[in-house]
XYZ file of C-alpha atoms in Angstrom:
521
model
C 0.253 0.054 -0.174
C 1.369 3.453 -1.001
C 0.432 6.609 1.741
C 1.052 10.364 0.920
C 3.883 11.976 2.138
C 1.756 14.873 3.421
C 0.562 15.156 6.875
C -3.311 14.149 6.653
C -5.576 16.623 6.644
C -8.928 16.630 8.625
C -12.286 16.211 6.696
C -13.666 19.622 6.233
C -17.690 18.985 7.028
C -19.122 22.328 6.194
C -21.088 23.229 3.079
C -19.255 23.839 -0.172
C -20.112 27.532 -0.497
C -18.774 28.206 3.252
C -15.962 26.030 2.264
C -14.890 28.097 -0.512
C -16.286 32.043 0.080
C -16.031 31.564 4.095
C -13.482 34.363 4.007
C -15.210 36.142 0.750
C -16.741 39.461 2.418
C -13.688 40.046 4.145
C -11.757 40.304 1.025
C -13.904 42.910 -0.306
C -12.952 44.772 -3.320
C -10.001 42.161 -4.275
C -11.044 40.945 -8.035
C -12.792 37.523 -7.729
C -13.779 36.767 -11.193
C -12.768 38.942 -14.596
C -14.522 38.140 -18.139
C -11.277 37.467 -20.181
C -13.547 39.047 -23.127
C -14.745 42.300 -22.178
C -13.204 42.803 -18.657
C -16.087 42.739 -16.631
C -15.183 42.172 -12.851
C -17.012 40.822 -9.857
C -15.014 41.516 -6.959
C -15.158 39.026 -3.693
C -17.499 40.955 -1.971
C -20.145 41.193 -4.948
C -19.687 37.500 -5.221
C -20.477 36.679 -1.455
C -23.002 39.454 -1.611
C -24.719 37.835 -4.626
C -24.840 34.183 -4.105
C -26.411 34.724 -1.293
C -29.426 37.111 -2.620
C -29.503 34.499 -5.548
C -30.203 31.663 -2.645
C -33.046 34.115 -1.260
C -34.564 34.395 -4.815
C -34.015 30.594 -5.609
C -36.050 29.593 -2.139
C -38.757 32.022 -2.689
C -39.223 30.666 -6.091
C -39.860 27.479 -4.362
C -36.691 25.532 -4.197
C -36.256 23.461 -1.394
C -33.282 21.308 0.254
C -33.083 17.900 -1.810
C -33.875 19.271 -4.994
C -31.564 19.209 -8.069
C -30.897 22.463 -10.107
C -29.192 21.554 -13.798
C -26.753 24.703 -14.665
C -26.764 24.836 -18.418
C -23.891 27.355 -19.635
C -20.389 27.960 -20.627
C -18.261 29.518 -18.644
C -18.948 33.053 -17.473
C -18.457 35.287 -14.184
C -22.066 34.384 -13.279
C -21.237 30.781 -13.230
C -19.865 30.772 -9.578
C -22.626 33.057 -8.378
C -25.411 30.404 -9.366
C -23.365 27.169 -8.496
C -23.061 28.636 -4.395
C -26.263 30.123 -4.451
C -27.859 27.484 -5.401
C -26.148 25.080 -3.170
C -26.444 27.866 0.005
C -30.090 27.375 -1.114
C -30.120 23.526 -0.296
C -29.986 22.584 -3.842
C -27.395 19.822 -5.735
C -26.087 21.378 -8.637
C -25.921 18.683 -11.819
C -23.783 20.418 -14.370
C -24.909 19.739 -18.157
C -22.389 20.028 -21.346
C -23.406 23.253 -22.565
C -23.259 21.321 -26.256
C -25.859 18.637 -24.947
C -28.476 17.838 -27.315
C -31.986 18.257 -26.096
C -32.145 14.594 -26.173
C -29.301 14.221 -24.382
C -30.454 17.361 -21.931
C -33.294 15.088 -21.087
C -31.888 12.405 -20.056
C -29.886 14.008 -17.378
C -33.191 16.156 -16.113
C -34.659 12.732 -16.072
C -32.002 10.631 -14.257
C -31.240 13.441 -11.696
C -34.982 14.581 -11.192
C -33.680 17.945 -11.794
C -36.510 20.816 -10.901
C -35.006 23.486 -12.119
C -32.793 24.910 -14.796
C -30.219 27.942 -14.982
C -29.273 28.331 -18.983
C -28.171 31.325 -20.964
C -30.395 32.672 -23.612
C -28.002 31.255 -26.671
C -28.644 27.790 -24.956
C -32.661 28.532 -24.336
C -33.974 26.375 -27.160
C -31.979 23.098 -25.963
C -32.956 23.908 -22.423
C -36.416 24.530 -23.208
C -36.676 21.280 -25.597
C -35.221 19.391 -22.865
C -37.194 20.578 -20.159
C -40.208 19.781 -22.715
C -39.449 16.241 -23.135
C -38.371 15.342 -19.383
C -40.922 16.830 -17.875
C -41.062 18.019 -13.961
C -39.100 21.056 -14.517
C -40.970 24.055 -12.460
C -39.097 26.885 -14.175
C -36.108 28.114 -16.457
C -34.245 31.056 -15.544
C -31.469 32.493 -17.849
C -28.181 34.299 -17.064
C -28.705 37.271 -19.280
C -31.783 37.806 -20.749
C -34.746 36.312 -22.719
C -38.251 37.085 -22.962
C -40.657 34.921 -20.822
C -38.032 34.217 -18.061
C -36.778 35.196 -15.043
C -33.073 36.534 -15.337
C -30.063 36.619 -12.555
C -30.337 40.475 -12.565
C -34.251 39.690 -11.571
C -33.922 37.241 -8.915
C -30.418 39.572 -7.020
C -33.058 42.419 -7.086
C -35.298 40.567 -4.699
C -35.612 41.285 -1.172
C -36.175 37.963 0.231
C -34.587 36.960 3.392
C -31.413 34.634 2.734
C -32.195 30.812 3.804
C -31.119 28.790 6.573
C -30.847 25.420 5.564
C -29.300 22.798 7.653
C -26.723 20.903 5.073
C -25.437 17.739 6.604
C -22.015 18.136 4.706
C -21.469 14.099 5.218
C -24.433 13.045 3.521
C -25.650 15.869 1.207
C -25.101 15.975 -2.362
C -23.483 19.373 -3.530
C -22.448 18.426 -6.796
C -23.959 15.791 -9.271
C -21.847 15.934 -12.461
C -21.953 13.389 -14.872
C -19.350 10.786 -16.449
C -17.875 11.366 -19.467
C -19.586 8.510 -20.237
C -16.708 7.695 -22.673
C -16.464 4.033 -20.762
C -20.172 3.655 -20.915
C -23.828 5.445 -20.016
C -23.839 8.468 -18.526
C -24.081 8.462 -14.879
C -24.518 10.999 -12.149
C -21.712 11.101 -9.685
C -22.640 11.935 -6.108
C -20.275 14.503 -4.301
C -21.229 15.580 -1.324
C -20.308 18.820 -0.018
C -17.550 17.363 2.357
C -15.760 15.293 -0.696
C -15.627 18.278 -2.580
C -14.283 20.748 0.504
C -12.251 18.212 1.566
C -10.237 17.402 -1.508
C -9.713 21.657 -1.943
C -7.657 21.162 1.663
C -6.004 18.263 0.234
C -4.690 19.710 -2.824
C -3.669 22.943 -1.096
C -0.536 22.118 0.040
C 0.711 20.916 -3.452
C -1.216 23.734 -5.223
C -1.024 27.350 -3.526
C -2.628 30.046 -4.376
C -3.321 33.316 -3.342
C -4.192 37.089 -3.654
C -1.937 37.974 -6.621
C -2.281 34.970 -8.876
C -4.311 35.037 -11.724
C -5.576 31.698 -13.025
C -7.383 31.317 -16.561
C -10.281 29.464 -16.745
C -10.627 27.993 -20.066
C -11.511 24.355 -19.514
C -15.272 24.204 -18.694
C -16.674 24.727 -14.979
C -19.000 21.887 -15.643
C -16.418 19.681 -16.015
C -15.107 18.494 -12.324
C -11.651 19.622 -13.434
C -12.794 22.963 -14.304
C -14.942 23.168 -11.510
C -12.176 22.534 -8.928
C -8.763 23.858 -10.411
C -10.369 26.879 -11.547
C -13.352 27.554 -9.258
C -13.576 26.275 -6.118
C -9.447 26.278 -5.419
C -8.546 29.664 -6.773
C -11.780 31.450 -5.145
C -11.173 29.537 -1.877
C -7.579 30.733 -1.516
C -8.056 34.251 -2.820
C -6.764 34.170 -6.317
C -8.342 36.091 -9.706
C -10.293 34.004 -12.101
C -10.326 35.375 -15.500
C -13.122 33.111 -17.211
C -13.071 32.539 -20.708
C -16.364 30.721 -22.350
C -13.979 28.566 -24.649
C -10.837 27.762 -25.843
C -10.039 29.863 -29.036
C -6.037 30.238 -29.440
C -5.661 33.606 -30.351
C -8.154 34.901 -27.877
C -6.771 32.432 -25.048
C -3.160 34.300 -25.564
C -4.665 37.366 -25.735
C -6.273 36.832 -22.120
C -2.787 35.384 -20.898
C -1.048 38.501 -22.196
C -3.478 41.252 -21.260
C -4.600 39.971 -17.817
C -0.955 38.800 -16.865
C -2.024 35.618 -16.333
C 0.042 33.432 -13.929
C -1.190 29.800 -13.924
C -2.530 27.866 -15.946
C -4.731 24.448 -15.753
C -4.977 22.721 -19.204
C -5.781 19.685 -20.974
C -2.903 18.341 -23.653
C -4.440 19.589 -26.637
C -3.532 23.120 -24.809
C -0.217 22.200 -23.937
C -0.010 20.642 -27.741
C -1.210 24.193 -29.055
C 1.155 26.047 -26.828
C 4.239 24.080 -28.138
C 3.768 24.149 -31.428
C 1.333 26.384 -33.007
C 3.380 29.486 -34.772
C 0.676 32.113 -33.339
C 2.181 31.699 -29.516
C 5.179 33.529 -30.858
C 3.586 36.899 -31.442
C 1.854 36.960 -27.961
C 3.913 38.160 -24.651
C 3.589 35.197 -22.139
C 5.893 36.511 -19.871
C 3.805 36.920 -16.646
C 2.898 33.047 -16.586
C 4.876 31.132 -13.802
C 3.465 27.691 -14.398
C 1.405 25.180 -16.183
C -0.386 22.268 -14.816
C -2.068 19.711 -17.067
C -4.885 16.880 -16.632
C -7.709 15.087 -17.822
C -5.659 12.770 -20.169
C -2.077 11.352 -20.353
C 0.366 14.308 -21.563
C 3.840 12.455 -23.141
C 6.984 13.867 -21.428
C 8.368 14.919 -24.584
C 5.200 17.270 -25.491
C 5.239 18.554 -22.039
C 9.442 19.717 -22.121
C 8.559 21.125 -25.427
C 6.085 23.293 -24.388
C 8.254 24.490 -21.300
C 11.414 25.030 -23.090
C 9.535 27.247 -25.785
C 7.896 29.404 -23.203
C 10.912 29.629 -20.823
C 8.940 27.883 -17.995
C 9.566 25.275 -14.906
C 8.705 21.550 -16.549
C 4.725 21.158 -17.413
C 3.541 19.848 -14.193
C 0.494 16.758 -14.397
C -2.401 15.754 -12.013
C -4.565 12.810 -11.825
C -7.845 12.427 -10.688
C -11.220 11.675 -12.278
C -15.058 12.738 -11.157
C -15.468 9.804 -8.854
C -13.026 11.414 -6.891
C -13.882 14.929 -6.155
C -11.476 14.697 -8.527
C -7.884 15.148 -7.243
C -5.450 11.899 -5.629
C -2.484 13.184 -7.364
C -0.151 15.990 -8.272
C 3.408 17.597 -9.132
C 3.904 20.188 -6.220
C 4.564 23.651 -7.819
C 7.414 23.561 -5.713
C 8.741 20.369 -6.932
C 12.520 20.526 -8.292
C 12.881 16.874 -9.136
C 9.586 15.113 -10.380
C 10.813 12.907 -13.408
C 9.526 13.425 -16.684
C 6.161 11.944 -16.982
C 4.629 11.753 -14.047
C 1.162 12.523 -12.947
C 2.460 13.300 -9.156
C 2.212 12.096 -5.765
C -0.541 11.183 -3.677
C -2.257 14.346 -2.022
C -2.955 14.347 1.924
C -4.917 11.999 3.583
C -5.084 9.430 0.216
C -3.940 5.896 0.042
C -3.437 3.743 -3.330
C -2.887 0.327 -4.271
C -1.376 -0.929 -7.602
C -3.106 -4.252 -8.056
C -2.395 -6.917 -10.801
C -4.489 -7.044 -13.671
C -4.366 -10.558 -14.162
C -5.352 -11.413 -10.180
C -7.177 -8.362 -8.503
C -6.587 -9.922 -5.603
C -2.787 -9.402 -5.881
C -1.162 -6.550 -4.740
C 1.951 -5.091 -7.107
C 5.348 -2.885 -5.585
C 7.184 -0.428 -7.180
C 7.994 -0.295 -10.748
C 5.127 -3.028 -11.295
C 2.333 -1.653 -13.919
C -1.398 -2.948 -12.633
C -4.666 -1.267 -11.994
C -4.634 2.183 -9.894
C -6.953 1.786 -6.896
C -7.362 4.677 -4.474
C -8.962 5.239 -1.007
C -9.431 8.506 0.881
C -12.284 11.035 2.081
C -12.874 12.483 -1.451
C -14.024 8.930 -2.902
C -17.750 9.741 -4.132
C -20.627 8.901 -2.305
C -21.830 6.778 -5.278
C -23.393 6.662 -8.558
C -27.131 8.046 -8.364
C -29.952 5.286 -8.911
C -27.111 2.874 -9.504
C -25.980 0.624 -6.855
C -24.870 -1.938 -8.729
C -22.305 0.325 -10.562
C -21.347 1.671 -6.986
C -20.356 -1.538 -6.040
C -18.623 -2.792 -9.104
C -16.404 0.730 -8.536
C -16.021 1.158 -5.077
C -15.195 -2.405 -3.193
C -16.527 -3.512 0.456
C -12.983 -1.789 2.172
C -13.854 1.539 0.226
C -11.026 1.213 -2.417
C -12.223 2.737 -5.642
C -11.202 1.137 -8.747
C -10.136 3.528 -11.541
C -10.071 1.711 -14.527
C -6.453 3.171 -14.837
C -2.726 1.576 -15.209
C -0.322 2.810 -14.026
C 2.891 2.431 -11.829
C 4.760 3.711 -8.976
C 8.418 4.492 -8.700
C 10.494 4.098 -5.599
C 9.984 7.884 -4.478
C 6.295 7.652 -5.005
C 5.735 9.234 -8.109
C 2.846 7.739 -10.206
C 3.082 6.761 -13.883
C -0.209 6.175 -15.531
C -0.074 4.204 -18.520
C -3.455 4.043 -20.016
C -7.107 2.631 -19.348
C -7.543 -1.084 -18.516
C -10.443 -1.228 -21.296
C -8.452 0.949 -23.884
C -5.269 -1.307 -23.767
C -4.885 -3.279 -27.192
C -3.821 -6.672 -26.713
C -2.118 -7.594 -30.071
C -1.487 -11.401 -29.966
C -1.674 -11.315 -26.206
C 0.898 -8.317 -25.797
C -0.398 -4.902 -23.855
C -0.256 -1.858 -26.463
C -0.828 1.382 -24.411
C -2.343 3.654 -26.998
C -1.382 6.816 -25.207
C 2.431 6.083 -25.648
C 2.136 5.505 -29.444
C 0.255 8.970 -29.423
C 3.046 10.680 -27.914
C 5.224 9.097 -30.437
C 3.125 10.132 -33.074
C 3.370 13.554 -31.874
C 6.997 13.507 -32.206
C 6.696 13.573 -36.213
C 7.097 17.321 -37.278
C 3.916 16.564 -40.036
C 1.187 15.409 -37.693
C -0.538 18.485 -35.851
C -2.607 15.634 -33.586
C -3.339 12.173 -33.545
C -5.284 9.036 -31.709
C -4.753 5.382 -31.640
C -7.202 2.662 -30.813
C -7.590 -0.892 -31.510
C -9.067 -2.460 -34.382
C -9.463 -5.793 -35.749
C -7.823 -6.867 -39.050
C -8.611 -9.420 -41.497
C -6.936 -12.124 -39.598
C -8.933 -11.554 -36.532
C -6.174 -9.776 -34.581
C -6.442 -6.350 -32.479
C -4.031 -4.097 -33.835
C -2.997 -0.469 -33.481
C -5.133 2.015 -35.689
C -3.622 5.380 -35.934
C -5.762 8.701 -36.886
C -3.659 11.000 -37.983
C -4.270 14.840 -38.741
C -1.680 16.250 -40.647
C 0.383 19.520 -40.533
C -1.290 22.113 -42.916
C 2.116 21.882 -44.533
C 2.428 18.164 -44.241
C -0.413 17.583 -46.791
C 1.691 14.667 -48.619
C 2.199 12.772 -45.327
C 1.278 9.126 -46.402
C 0.365 6.116 -44.491
C 3.527 4.367 -44.732
C 5.602 7.232 -43.650
C 3.563 7.482 -40.215
C 3.811 3.568 -39.669
C 7.685 3.585 -40.280
C 8.230 6.434 -37.815
C 6.695 4.580 -35.244
C 8.077 1.206 -36.283
C 11.564 2.600 -35.978
C 10.927 3.692 -32.910
C 9.012 0.531 -30.952
C 9.020 -2.857 -30.492
C 7.142 -4.862 -33.040
C 3.994 -5.672 -31.460
C 3.712 -1.932 -30.655
C 3.388 -1.074 -34.521
C 0.820 0.598 -35.911
C -0.344 -1.145 -38.269
C -3.322 0.592 -39.772
C -3.537 4.612 -40.242
C -6.224 7.157 -41.106
C -6.154 10.830 -42.131
C -8.873 13.021 -40.576
C -9.443 16.245 -40.235
C -9.307 16.767 -36.204
C -9.283 14.139 -33.521
C -12.458 14.157 -31.590
C -12.077 15.024 -27.972
C -14.452 15.961 -24.763
C -14.232 18.867 -23.443
C -11.983 18.287 -20.873
C -9.723 16.907 -23.807
C -10.043 13.263 -23.214
C -9.977 11.509 -26.905
C -13.471 9.990 -27.752
C -12.237 6.735 -28.440
C -15.620 5.579 -29.497
C -16.650 8.091 -32.056
C -13.301 6.861 -33.779
C -14.254 3.444 -33.426
C -17.280 4.039 -35.620
C -15.023 5.552 -38.419
C -12.594 2.280 -38.317
């Protein structure tokens, strides 16, 4: 068993809005949230006042403890006000992908029993259709303005008293994000106030932030990574969050330059752009002090190319999953000795085992790859309404089986190889798609790549690469791609099928949507 080298942190048994905003009022006019496009700013005092007023208005509208509110919005400076206002009123917040179809949205509304929706006017048609399909929705509010719907400004102008709700942080669900669905049907992940708040305390020794730090929120708040690293963590510690609604490279780079961003929390596609895209050279990114990458595997050589180009310390990584609130490992910002490719060390109060893929009852030691299993106060309460799925994920002793394959070195650094279900079995040999993807990206003619297992005419599973050519490499051939890999790996790892595509399909978190690629193979 592997244990964190950090001192344990006591469980944070308080509501998430108090855990994050407990010192907001005393921070006064310090900027909490800044719109990265138009510069609109919310101070900490305003955020404290607004989320309390919103809680009062939601309670007056009829929202009660135990209700579920669906927050359906891109990143805006209003998003945190809605999230904390809803939890203060006693609701659980289920965050919805802004690009969800009405049918997908309706499934989430039905599964979560959501009775309230907060959206933005450009997404209102989808929200209305979803509400009609699902039934049971009492009211749809908008953050901006739309005829026939109460706006955030309308709600904040009310004079109802702030509700006094008795919240049990141990049992009550604060956030109900839905797992990505890349490995099955999306499921509601029940994260309690305590699990989220305690995870923030676990992460803070390795990821300190404070007044004067400026964090760029480009990854979506609706995803647990963005919710934690870009909203809860910086606001808890008094940093300023500069908000962008989506990733567009020039807007992103301009925001770093204009707002003098100090820290980036990103996914691998953004690291790839920072390392390779010519537009990066046109902006002043000298304010950056560090980059942390998570949500999907990041190749060590790509990380090194990014940090070298920007003149930064090595790009650090972190590891976790929605079901873990989400963090279990991080490369500390102060680390000078982190080996390339590691996703970090265990955060405070967390235990880990590496178990054999062939015999899950057998624990493995240093350097031996197996499934990563984790235990700690950040483990989810379970999947909503799915006791069998919960039991398959969390064993009777509280160990959560991540489905990820990794190994630990003698100093406690974790290296993630791939997903158990995504490993390719070529004639009995295990091939990790992430390893081949990283290798493909070293080719100067390849802009992006993804690898899945596909069956050939002999019914053997083989590595199938989907490749995006660089604009300057229109003549790149399948043979050249296969040779680039073949010269650098053992024979059983060679890419044996190549398909050229315009873009690699990815979730908002940066994870490759391999199921979409399987539809092309």
